[in-house]
Every structure is written in C-alpha cells, then in structure tokens.
Amino acid sequence: MPHRRSVAQHSPTIDELLEKNRHFDAQFGGGLSNHLSMALVALARLGATDARLGQFFAAYSKQLEPRPVERTPITRETFTKNLGTHHRYGDYLAFFADELHRNGRTQLLATYLPNLVPGISGAAFHAMIRLAYGLEIDDDAEVAASLAYLADAYLMLGAPTGDAPIDEPPAELLRRLAAMPALAHRTWRSGLITNAFEDIAKQPSFAGVIDWLPASAAELAQLAEAALLVYASSDDFVALHGLTSTHALRVAWPHFSAPAVAARFQFQALCAVYAAIGTPPLLSPADASALARRDVPAWPEIAATAVRSNDEHVIKLVYSAREEAAVYGHPLYRYVAAKKAGLVS
C-alpha cells in the first residue's frame, strides 16, 4: 500500500498547546469529543502560524472540562475488563503513560492496539483520529492519551462471524447494504453519532457485514475510495467521519500487527456510517468523475481557507482530503475539500 508519512518540523508552540490540552478531558458536554489536539495538528500541517494556533486554542478550550483524576488503577490484567465504560479515561491515561515510560511507543502500540482495533468506531472514530495525528507529529504523550481515549470509548459493533467474503469492491458492498430492508433508508436514535451505531449493531442483518470485505480491499485504497464516495454522495456530517477515520487508519497502518483485521473493522464501521445516514444513493462513476472535473481552487487556497476557519470539522476534512489525495491521487478529494471550505457550491 502506498504510504506517505513524514514528521514535519514544527515550532515549540504546538507542543506546548498539545500539552495544555492534555490537562482537559477527552470528552465534554456529555460525550462530545475534544477535537482540540486534532484541530491543532491539522492547522499546523496546513500552514497555520503560531499566532493562529494560539488563537484557536484560546477560543476552543473555553468549552472543555478538566481531565478526570485517576481513581482506580488499571493494570495489565484488568486492561480489557474496563473497555468502553466511558468513565475510566483518567485511569487509562495513567496506565498508558506508565506503559509508554516502561516500554516505549513501538512496544506500547504492538501490545495494545490489537485489543483496541475492534472498538475503533467508539467516540465516532475520534480516538483513532487523535492517535493518527499524534503519530504524524511524533508526540508520544498524544499517542498515550489517544489510546486512553480509545480504551475508554471503545465500541465494538460485532465480531467476525466466519462467513466467506464477497468478491466485490467496498463501494459495491455498500450498495448491497442499501438493498437490505432492515438497514436501508431508516432513521436511528439521534444525539451522539455512536447512538445510531449502537442501534445499527443490534440489527441481526448487520452481523455479517464485517466478513464481506475481500482480501483485495484490505490494503485500504479501495476502502478509502468508498469512504470518499459516501461523503461526496451525501455531504453528510456523519459521513465526514468515515473519510477522516480512513485517513487515520492509513497513518496508523504500520503499527497494526494484523492490518487486514483493522481494515475489516474499519469497513464494518463505514457500513455503520452509511446506514446511519440513511443509505443515500452513491454517486455513479460518471457523476463522480463529473464532480472531480469541476473547476475548483488549488490546494494552497483550500488549505489557507481552512486555516482561517473556526470549525474543527472544516479543518480536519480539508487536511484529511489533502493527505489522501497525495497518496491515492483521486481528484474528487479536492472537490469535497473545496466544498467543505465553502469555496464551491
């Protein structure tokens, strides 16, 4: 799989701001994700000045809540017993910080990512996205904080059933899902994105989708294209997270001991995304090509517009789209980024 990762030189400012953000909780307001670390990294890599980073931090951090204190220590023996409780972030943070100090980042990820991969849809993918951004900026403390968030918000949508995969591209598998009455064209519980995910996961017909992904799609290129297609077809807020999380999975890819397994759980989560937004018709190849050929601004203008935005989702979408376009070359990424930035209709 093509892989593009470089640790850009950066000023001490972003390191200081990331450290300050780690004094806040990973969530706030009853389950909303603290996007601050992710937005800061994306802004920096899109070209934001130190002053702009400080400005964004000052505005965004006003709504955040203090990091919870450690109450009951997590141990290696109890690590998996407390996944997904949503009230052990402080305990997991202390645990992973200690494991990082003992073993270093490489061993930390090798030891714990296999147990966490099945729950990557937790917190609407934000823990995995924060992990990827921490890796991109080479910040070990961000990696530990992201693993703590991933453990605390862990959400498994179903285990593999052992069914044979279906030899079709992921986009066609999504069209197959849209033909299933129990999953298609439905509305789900509102509120947090994960509310819908939880309800979808309870549908018996959803159980087998994790096994649909063929080995030919397990290197992420086809999966990334499917995530792009879902977002381009819907312009939906939930679908946006399918694109940004698939980018995150690519960044973290070298650290998975069984990357094909990670791709399968990501595909399962993308199916949940598609069901959650009501399985709208996906663009045909001709319509997708027509959008991709539209006259849109170049990446520098799109990036500069995102840097000026105070919307963390604009910032992250533009960043992910630019990075994915650099790897996969699909021109539709530039169109969706320009549209999200308000530069095209």
Short mmCIF file of C-alpha atoms in Angstrom, two decimals:
data_model
loop_
_atom_site.label_atom_id
_atom_site.label_comp_id
_atom_site.label_asym_id
_atom_site.label_seq_id
_atom_site.Cartn_x
_atom_site.Cartn_y
_atom_site.Cartn_z
CA MET A 1 0.00 0.00 0.00
CA PRO A 2 1.33 3.47 -0.77
CA HIS A 3 2.21 5.19 2.46
CA ARG A 4 3.01 8.82 2.96
CA ARG A 5 4.18 9.89 6.38
CA SER A 6 6.72 12.47 7.30
CA VAL A 7 7.20 14.27 10.57
CA ALA A 8 7.32 17.91 9.63
CA GLN A 9 9.47 20.32 11.55
CA HIS A 10 7.32 22.39 13.85
CA SER A 11 7.73 25.13 16.39
CA PRO A 12 7.55 24.51 20.13
CA THR A 13 4.20 26.30 20.18
CA ILE A 14 2.15 23.32 19.07
CA ASP A 15 3.94 21.03 21.53
CA GLU A 16 3.05 23.44 24.33
CA LEU A 17 -0.59 23.67 23.23
CA LEU A 18 -0.93 19.91 22.94
CA GLU A 19 0.47 19.56 26.44
CA LYS A 20 -2.06 22.09 27.72
CA ASN A 21 -4.87 20.21 26.02
CA ARG A 22 -3.88 17.01 27.81
CA HIS A 23 -4.98 18.71 31.02
CA PHE A 24 -8.52 18.62 29.65
CA ASP A 25 -10.80 15.61 29.35
CA ALA A 26 -11.02 13.78 26.03
CA GLN A 27 -14.76 14.47 26.04
CA PHE A 28 -17.04 17.23 27.24
CA GLY A 29 -20.70 18.15 27.29
CA GLY A 30 -21.97 14.65 27.90
CA GLY A 31 -19.96 12.78 25.30
CA LEU A 32 -18.81 15.29 22.69
CA SER A 33 -15.24 14.77 21.54
CA ASN A 34 -12.49 17.20 22.44
CA HIS A 35 -11.18 17.97 18.96
CA LEU A 36 -8.50 20.40 20.08
CA SER A 37 -5.40 18.25 19.59
CA MET A 38 -6.63 17.05 16.22
CA ALA A 39 -7.52 20.52 15.01
CA LEU A 40 -4.19 21.97 16.18
CA VAL A 41 -2.17 19.32 14.34
CA ALA A 42 -4.26 19.72 11.20
CA LEU A 43 -3.92 23.51 11.36
CA ALA A 44 -0.17 23.30 11.82
CA ARG A 45 0.26 20.93 8.90
CA LEU A 46 -1.98 23.10 6.73
CA GLY A 47 0.33 26.04 7.40
CA ALA A 48 -1.15 27.91 10.36
CA THR A 49 1.11 30.37 12.17
CA ASP A 50 1.86 30.08 15.88
CA ALA A 51 -0.44 33.04 16.47
CA ARG A 52 -3.30 31.29 14.68
CA LEU A 53 -2.73 28.11 16.72
CA GLY A 54 -2.86 30.11 19.94
CA GLN A 55 -6.00 31.90 18.81
CA PHE A 56 -7.77 28.66 18.01
CA PHE A 57 -6.69 27.11 21.30
CA ALA A 58 -7.96 30.06 23.31
CA ALA A 59 -11.37 30.01 21.64
CA TYR A 60 -11.94 26.26 21.58
CA SER A 61 -10.66 25.42 25.04
CA LYS A 62 -13.29 27.56 26.78
CA GLN A 63 -15.84 24.76 26.48
CA LEU A 64 -13.61 21.92 27.68
CA GLU A 65 -13.68 20.14 31.02
CA PRO A 66 -10.79 19.21 33.33
CA ARG A 67 -9.10 15.87 32.89
CA PRO A 68 -10.54 13.35 35.37
CA VAL A 69 -8.21 12.24 38.12
CA GLU A 70 -7.05 8.66 38.45
CA ARG A 71 -9.36 6.77 40.82
CA THR A 72 -8.83 3.01 40.49
CA PRO A 73 -5.61 1.95 38.74
CA ILE A 74 -5.84 -0.03 35.52
CA THR A 75 -3.39 -2.92 35.34
CA ARG A 76 -2.28 -5.21 32.55
CA GLU A 77 -4.61 -7.81 33.98
CA THR A 78 -7.65 -5.50 34.10
CA PHE A 79 -6.93 -3.59 30.88
CA THR A 80 -9.54 -5.39 28.76
CA LYS A 81 -12.14 -5.65 31.53
CA ASN A 82 -12.87 -1.95 31.59
CA LEU A 83 -13.05 -1.13 27.89
CA GLY A 84 -15.86 1.18 26.83
CA THR A 85 -17.05 2.25 30.26
CA HIS A 86 -16.80 5.99 29.43
CA HIS A 87 -15.72 6.83 32.98
CA ARG A 88 -12.18 5.46 33.21
CA TYR A 89 -10.28 7.91 30.99
CA GLY A 90 -8.17 9.21 33.88
CA ASP A 91 -7.29 5.67 34.92
CA TYR A 92 -6.44 4.58 31.37
CA LEU A 93 -4.37 7.72 30.83
CA ALA A 94 -2.23 6.93 33.86
CA PHE A 95 -1.91 3.31 32.73
CA PHE A 96 -0.80 4.09 29.18
CA ALA A 97 1.56 6.85 30.32
CA ASP A 98 3.24 4.33 32.60
CA GLU A 99 3.36 1.66 29.87
CA LEU A 100 4.85 4.19 27.48
CA HIS A 101 7.56 5.05 30.00
CA ARG A 102 8.32 1.37 30.58
CA ASN A 103 8.31 0.08 27.03
CA GLY A 104 8.41 2.93 24.51
CA ARG A 105 5.94 3.76 21.78
CA THR A 106 6.62 0.86 19.42
CA GLN A 107 6.07 -1.80 22.04
CA LEU A 108 3.12 0.08 23.52
CA LEU A 109 1.27 0.05 20.21
CA ALA A 110 2.25 -3.53 19.40
CA THR A 111 0.94 -4.70 22.76
CA TYR A 112 -2.35 -2.83 22.99
CA LEU A 113 -3.59 -1.91 19.52
CA PRO A 114 -4.71 -5.49 18.72
CA ASN A 115 -7.13 -5.36 21.64
CA LEU A 116 -8.36 -1.88 20.74
CA VAL A 117 -8.89 -2.27 16.98
CA PRO A 118 -12.35 -3.87 17.28
CA GLY A 119 -13.57 -0.75 19.09
CA ILE A 120 -12.29 1.91 16.67
CA SER A 121 -15.77 3.28 15.99
CA GLY A 122 -16.02 4.40 19.62
CA ALA A 123 -16.35 8.16 20.12
CA ALA A 124 -17.26 8.36 16.42
CA PHE A 125 -13.68 7.48 15.44
CA HIS A 126 -12.14 10.47 17.20
CA ALA A 127 -9.79 8.47 19.42
CA MET A 128 -8.28 6.75 16.37
CA ILE A 129 -8.03 10.06 14.55
CA ARG A 130 -6.27 11.64 17.52
CA LEU A 131 -3.88 8.69 17.61
CA ALA A 132 -3.00 9.14 13.96
CA TYR A 133 -2.38 12.84 14.39
CA GLY A 134 -0.19 12.14 17.41
CA LEU A 135 1.85 9.77 15.27
CA GLU A 136 2.12 12.31 12.48
CA ILE A 137 3.51 14.95 14.78
CA ASP A 138 5.68 12.41 16.61
CA ASP A 139 4.22 13.13 20.07
CA ASP A 140 4.39 10.15 22.41
CA ALA A 141 2.20 11.76 25.06
CA GLU A 142 -0.53 12.30 22.46
CA VAL A 143 -0.25 8.63 21.49
CA ALA A 144 -0.77 7.59 25.11
CA ALA A 145 -3.71 9.97 25.55
CA SER A 146 -5.29 8.66 22.35
CA LEU A 147 -5.01 5.05 23.48
CA ALA A 148 -6.62 6.01 26.79
CA TYR A 149 -9.48 7.64 24.91
CA LEU A 150 -9.82 4.67 22.57
CA ALA A 151 -9.98 2.27 25.53
CA ASP A 152 -12.46 4.35 27.48
CA ALA A 153 -14.75 4.99 24.49
CA TYR A 154 -14.30 1.52 22.94
CA LEU A 155 -17.32 0.45 20.89
CA MET A 156 -17.41 -2.93 19.21
CA LEU A 157 -20.08 -3.29 16.51
CA GLY A 158 -19.81 -7.06 16.25
CA ALA A 159 -17.24 -9.83 15.98
CA PRO A 160 -16.41 -11.66 12.74
CA THR A 161 -18.86 -14.47 12.05
CA GLY A 162 -16.64 -16.60 9.84
CA ASP A 163 -18.71 -16.09 6.69
CA ALA A 164 -16.89 -16.01 3.37
CA PRO A 165 -16.06 -12.56 1.98
CA ILE A 166 -17.84 -11.19 -1.06
CA ASP A 167 -15.57 -10.52 -4.01
CA GLU A 168 -16.74 -7.01 -4.80
CA PRO A 169 -15.18 -3.56 -4.22
CA PRO A 170 -16.24 -1.91 -0.95
CA ALA A 171 -18.40 0.65 -2.77
CA GLU A 172 -20.42 -2.18 -4.32
CA LEU A 173 -20.70 -3.84 -0.92
CA LEU A 174 -22.21 -0.62 0.40
CA ARG A 175 -24.74 -0.70 -2.42
CA ARG A 176 -25.53 -4.24 -1.33
CA LEU A 177 -26.15 -2.96 2.19
CA ALA A 178 -28.51 -0.32 0.78
CA ALA A 179 -30.68 -3.14 -0.56
CA MET A 180 -31.22 -4.67 2.89
CA PRO A 181 -34.63 -3.58 4.28
CA ALA A 182 -33.58 -3.79 7.92
CA LEU A 183 -30.65 -1.39 7.38
CA ALA A 184 -31.56 0.84 4.45
CA HIS A 185 -33.40 4.16 4.37
CA ARG A 186 -34.01 4.24 8.08
CA THR A 187 -33.65 6.81 10.80
CA TRP A 188 -31.91 5.89 14.01
CA ARG A 189 -31.58 7.21 17.52
CA SER A 190 -30.45 10.83 17.46
CA GLY A 191 -27.88 12.61 19.58
CA LEU A 192 -24.32 11.29 19.52
CA ILE A 193 -23.22 9.53 16.34
CA THR A 194 -22.50 6.42 18.37
CA ASN A 195 -26.15 6.20 19.41
CA ALA A 196 -27.03 5.30 15.84
CA PHE A 197 -24.04 2.95 15.61
CA GLU A 198 -25.22 1.05 18.68
CA ASP A 199 -28.72 0.64 17.29
CA ILE A 200 -27.45 -0.48 13.90
CA ALA A 201 -25.15 -3.04 15.52
CA LYS A 202 -28.17 -4.64 17.18
CA GLN A 203 -29.79 -5.45 13.85
CA PRO A 204 -29.32 -9.17 13.08
CA SER A 205 -28.71 -8.44 9.40
CA PHE A 206 -25.75 -6.22 10.29
CA ALA A 207 -23.82 -9.05 11.94
CA GLY A 208 -22.33 -10.44 8.74
CA VAL A 209 -21.13 -7.25 7.09
CA ILE A 210 -17.75 -7.40 8.82
CA ASP A 211 -16.98 -10.53 6.80
CA TRP A 212 -17.91 -9.03 3.45
CA LEU A 213 -14.62 -7.24 2.82
CA PRO A 214 -12.44 -9.24 0.41
CA ALA A 215 -8.70 -9.55 0.85
CA SER A 216 -8.20 -7.45 -2.29
CA ALA A 217 -9.63 -4.44 -0.44
CA ALA A 218 -7.65 -4.90 2.75
CA GLU A 219 -4.82 -2.59 1.68
CA LEU A 220 -7.08 0.46 2.19
CA ALA A 221 -7.03 2.05 -1.28
CA GLN A 222 -10.46 0.69 -2.22
CA LEU A 223 -11.77 1.31 1.28
CA ALA A 224 -10.57 4.90 1.16
CA GLU A 225 -12.30 5.37 -2.17
CA ALA A 226 -15.55 4.00 -0.70
CA ALA A 227 -15.33 6.40 2.25
CA LEU A 228 -14.73 9.27 -0.18
CA LEU A 229 -17.71 8.21 -2.27
CA VAL A 230 -20.05 8.04 0.73
CA TYR A 231 -19.09 11.55 1.76
CA ALA A 232 -19.15 13.02 -1.75
CA SER A 233 -22.57 11.47 -2.35
CA SER A 234 -24.13 12.81 0.82
CA ASP A 235 -22.18 15.83 2.08
CA ASP A 236 -23.21 14.45 5.46
CA PHE A 237 -21.62 15.27 8.81
CA VAL A 238 -21.52 11.63 9.90
CA ALA A 239 -20.07 10.57 6.53
CA LEU A 240 -17.30 13.12 7.01
CA HIS A 241 -16.03 10.98 9.87
CA GLY A 242 -15.82 7.96 7.60
CA LEU A 243 -13.35 9.83 5.40
CA THR A 244 -11.25 11.31 8.20
CA SER A 245 -11.09 8.00 10.07
CA THR A 246 -9.98 6.08 6.99
CA HIS A 247 -7.17 8.59 6.61
CA ALA A 248 -6.31 7.99 10.27
CA LEU A 249 -6.23 4.25 9.77
CA ARG A 250 -3.74 4.66 6.93
CA VAL A 251 -1.45 6.75 9.10
CA ALA A 252 -1.55 4.16 11.88
CA TRP A 253 -1.28 1.26 9.42
CA PRO A 254 2.41 0.38 10.05
CA HIS A 255 1.65 -0.15 13.73
CA PHE A 256 -1.02 -2.83 13.27
CA SER A 257 0.25 -6.37 13.70
CA ALA A 258 -2.71 -7.59 11.60
CA PRO A 259 -3.60 -4.66 9.32
CA ALA A 260 -6.13 -6.68 7.33
CA VAL A 261 -8.10 -7.17 10.55
CA ALA A 262 -8.02 -3.42 11.17
CA ALA A 263 -9.29 -2.81 7.63
CA ARG A 264 -12.16 -5.21 8.24
CA PHE A 265 -13.27 -3.42 11.39
CA GLN A 266 -12.95 -0.09 9.58
CA PHE A 267 -15.16 -1.42 6.79
CA GLN A 268 -17.71 -2.56 9.35
CA ALA A 269 -17.70 0.93 10.87
CA LEU A 270 -18.05 2.51 7.42
CA CYS A 271 -21.11 0.32 6.86
CA ALA A 272 -22.50 1.70 10.11
CA VAL A 273 -21.79 5.23 8.88
CA TYR A 274 -23.63 4.54 5.64
CA ALA A 275 -26.61 3.01 7.41
CA ALA A 276 -26.66 5.86 9.94
CA ILE A 277 -27.10 8.48 7.20
CA GLY A 278 -29.96 6.56 5.59
CA THR A 279 -28.05 4.77 2.78
CA PRO A 280 -28.44 7.58 0.21
CA PRO A 281 -27.69 6.63 -3.41
CA LEU A 282 -23.98 6.62 -4.11
CA LEU A 283 -22.65 8.64 -7.00
CA SER A 284 -22.26 6.73 -10.23
CA PRO A 285 -18.74 6.62 -11.68
CA ALA A 286 -19.82 9.14 -14.32
CA ASP A 287 -21.26 11.56 -11.76
CA ALA A 288 -18.23 11.21 -9.51
CA SER A 289 -15.95 11.94 -12.46
CA ALA A 290 -18.02 15.00 -13.38
CA LEU A 291 -17.65 16.42 -9.86
CA ALA A 292 -13.94 15.68 -9.87
CA ARG A 293 -13.54 17.60 -13.12
CA ARG A 294 -15.17 20.75 -11.76
CA ASP A 295 -13.09 23.90 -11.66
CA VAL A 296 -12.10 24.26 -8.01
CA PRO A 297 -9.32 26.19 -6.29
CA ALA A 298 -5.88 24.66 -5.86
CA TRP A 299 -4.86 23.03 -2.61
CA PRO A 300 -2.95 26.06 -1.24
CA GLU A 301 -6.09 28.21 -1.40
CA ILE A 302 -8.23 25.47 0.12
CA ALA A 303 -5.72 24.96 2.92
CA ALA A 304 -5.47 28.70 3.61
CA THR A 305 -9.25 28.94 3.83
CA ALA A 306 -9.37 26.03 6.27
CA VAL A 307 -6.69 27.64 8.42
CA ARG A 308 -8.92 30.70 8.80
CA SER A 309 -11.92 28.59 9.79
CA ASN A 310 -13.05 28.17 13.38
CA ASP A 311 -14.88 24.95 12.51
CA GLU A 312 -12.78 21.98 13.56
CA HIS A 313 -14.56 19.73 11.07
CA VAL A 314 -13.69 22.00 8.15
CA ILE A 315 -10.07 21.97 9.28
CA LYS A 316 -9.88 18.20 9.69
CA LEU A 317 -11.77 17.36 6.50
CA VAL A 318 -9.56 19.59 4.38
CA TYR A 319 -6.44 18.17 5.98
CA SER A 320 -7.52 14.54 5.54
CA ALA A 321 -8.67 15.11 1.97
CA ARG A 322 -5.38 16.75 1.02
CA GLU A 323 -3.35 13.95 2.59
CA GLU A 324 -5.43 11.21 0.99
CA ALA A 325 -5.28 12.92 -2.39
CA ALA A 326 -1.49 12.98 -2.14
CA VAL A 327 -1.45 9.21 -1.65
CA TYR A 328 -4.28 7.98 -3.86
CA GLY A 329 -4.44 10.75 -6.45
CA HIS A 330 -8.24 10.84 -6.64
CA PRO A 331 -9.28 14.34 -7.83
CA LEU A 332 -12.62 14.09 -6.01
CA TYR A 333 -10.79 14.78 -2.74
CA ARG A 334 -10.05 18.32 -3.86
CA TYR A 335 -13.68 18.94 -4.76
CA VAL A 336 -15.05 17.77 -1.39
CA ALA A 337 -12.39 19.78 0.45
CA ALA A 338 -13.18 22.93 -1.52
CA LYS A 339 -16.89 22.44 -0.92
CA LYS A 340 -16.45 21.92 2.81
CA ALA A 341 -14.33 25.08 2.92
CA GLY A 342 -17.15 27.00 1.22
CA LEU A 343 -15.21 27.66 -1.97
CA VAL A 344 -17.61 25.84 -4.33
CA SER A 345 -21.30 25.07 -4.20
#
